[in-house]
Amino acid sequence: MELTRERILDAMIAVLKEIQQDIIETPERISEDTVPIGDLCNFDSLASVEATVDVLVALEFEVEEFPSYPSLFISRQQKALNVGEVADRILRLNSRRN
């Protein structure tokens, strides 16, 4: 199946919602503009590492294709990224696979 931005967003939002279910009772709204680190209750850098792995596994990346940095949700400048920016990073990561 082709890896589209829409498919990435769907997978990422599903993973973020699943993580949030373990943290809070009432689910928070998650969109492309959501910055998980900062916008979501108790979503920290450690949770972002878990989310990175879960999203890449859901999108059928192999372990050796995982980025050398632990979280896709934090830029190299240590800035928290929104869901759309993370999707763009995954698209770039995917383009290197082909």
C-alpha positions as semicolon CSV with decimal commas, in nm:
position;residue;x (nm);y (nm);z (nm)
1;M;0,000;0,000;0,000
2;E;0,131;0,346;-0,091
3;L;0,241;0,561;0,197
4;T;0,047;0,885;0,165
5;R;0,040;1,181;0,398
6;E;-0,323;1,100;0,479
7;R;-0,234;0,743;0,574
8;I;0,048;0,871;0,794
9;L;-0,181;1,122;0,966
10;D;-0,446;0,853;1,027
11;A;-0,190;0,614;1,176
12;M;-0,032;0,882;1,391
13;I;-0,362;1,013;1,527
14;A;-0,471;0,655;1,605
15;V;-0,146;0,592;1,797
16;L;-0,173;0,923;1,984
17;K;-0,535;0,849;2,080
18;E;-0,435;0,503;2,202
19;I;-0,157;0,648;2,417
20;Q;-0,397;0,911;2,553
21;Q;-0,651;0,642;2,650
22;D;-0,393;0,505;2,892
23;I;-0,339;0,851;3,045
24;I;-0,677;1,025;3,067
25;E;-1,043;0,928;3,070
26;T;-1,178;1,190;2,830
27;P;-1,000;1,182;2,493
28;E;-0,846;1,506;2,372
29;R;-0,904;1,637;2,021
30;I;-0,606;1,561;1,798
31;S;-0,557;1,724;1,458
32;E;-0,275;1,803;1,218
33;D;-0,206;2,123;1,415
34;T;-0,180;1,950;1,753
35;V;0,165;1,969;1,911
36;P;0,159;1,647;2,116
37;I;0,440;1,761;2,347
38;G;0,266;2,053;2,511
39;D;-0,090;2,016;2,385
40;L;-0,171;1,663;2,507
41;C;-0,202;1,583;2,875
42;N;0,108;1,407;3,013
43;F;0,257;1,357;2,665
44;D;0,627;1,413;2,721
45;S;0,951;1,329;2,542
46;L;0,939;0,971;2,674
47;A;0,585;0,923;2,539
48;S;0,702;1,071;2,208
49;V;0,964;0,795;2,175
50;E;0,695;0,532;2,231
51;A;0,469;0,706;1,978
52;T;0,752;0,722;1,723
53;V;0,808;0,347;1,743
54;D;0,435;0,266;1,738
55;V;0,369;0,490;1,434
56;L;0,663;0,355;1,233
57;V;0,565;-0,005;1,314
58;A;0,203;0,070;1,212
59;L;0,335;0,209;0,883
60;E;0,542;-0,109;0,830
61;F;0,890;0,038;0,862
62;E;1,163;-0,212;0,946
63;V;1,368;-0,156;1,263
64;E;1,682;-0,075;1,063
65;E;1,488;0,202;0,882
66;F;1,410;0,384;1,207
67;P;1,568;0,726;1,245
68;S;1,891;0,757;1,441
69;Y;1,721;1,010;1,672
70;P;1,474;0,868;1,924
71;S;1,168;1,085;1,855
72;L;1,011;1,219;1,538
73;F;0,811;1,462;1,752
74;I;1,116;1,674;1,844
75;S;1,323;1,864;1,586
76;R;1,701;1,863;1,583
77;Q;1,676;2,210;1,736
78;Q;1,481;2,055;2,027
79;K;1,150;2,214;1,918
80;A;0,827;2,021;1,970
81;L;0,664;1,952;1,632
82;N;0,297;1,938;1,539
83;V;0,134;1,628;1,392
84;G;0,155;1,768;1,037
85;E;0,528;1,838;1,069
86;V;0,584;1,485;1,198
87;A;0,389;1,346;0,900
88;D;0,617;1,543;0,667
89;R;0,922;1,396;0,842
90;I;0,787;1,045;0,792
91;L;0,727;1,118;0,423
92;R;1,091;1,228;0,389
93;L;1,205;0,917;0,577
94;N;0,994;0,705;0,341
95;S;1,141;0,873;0,031
96;R;1,486;0,749;0,140
97;R;1,353;0,393;0,151
98;N;1,274;0,383;-0,222
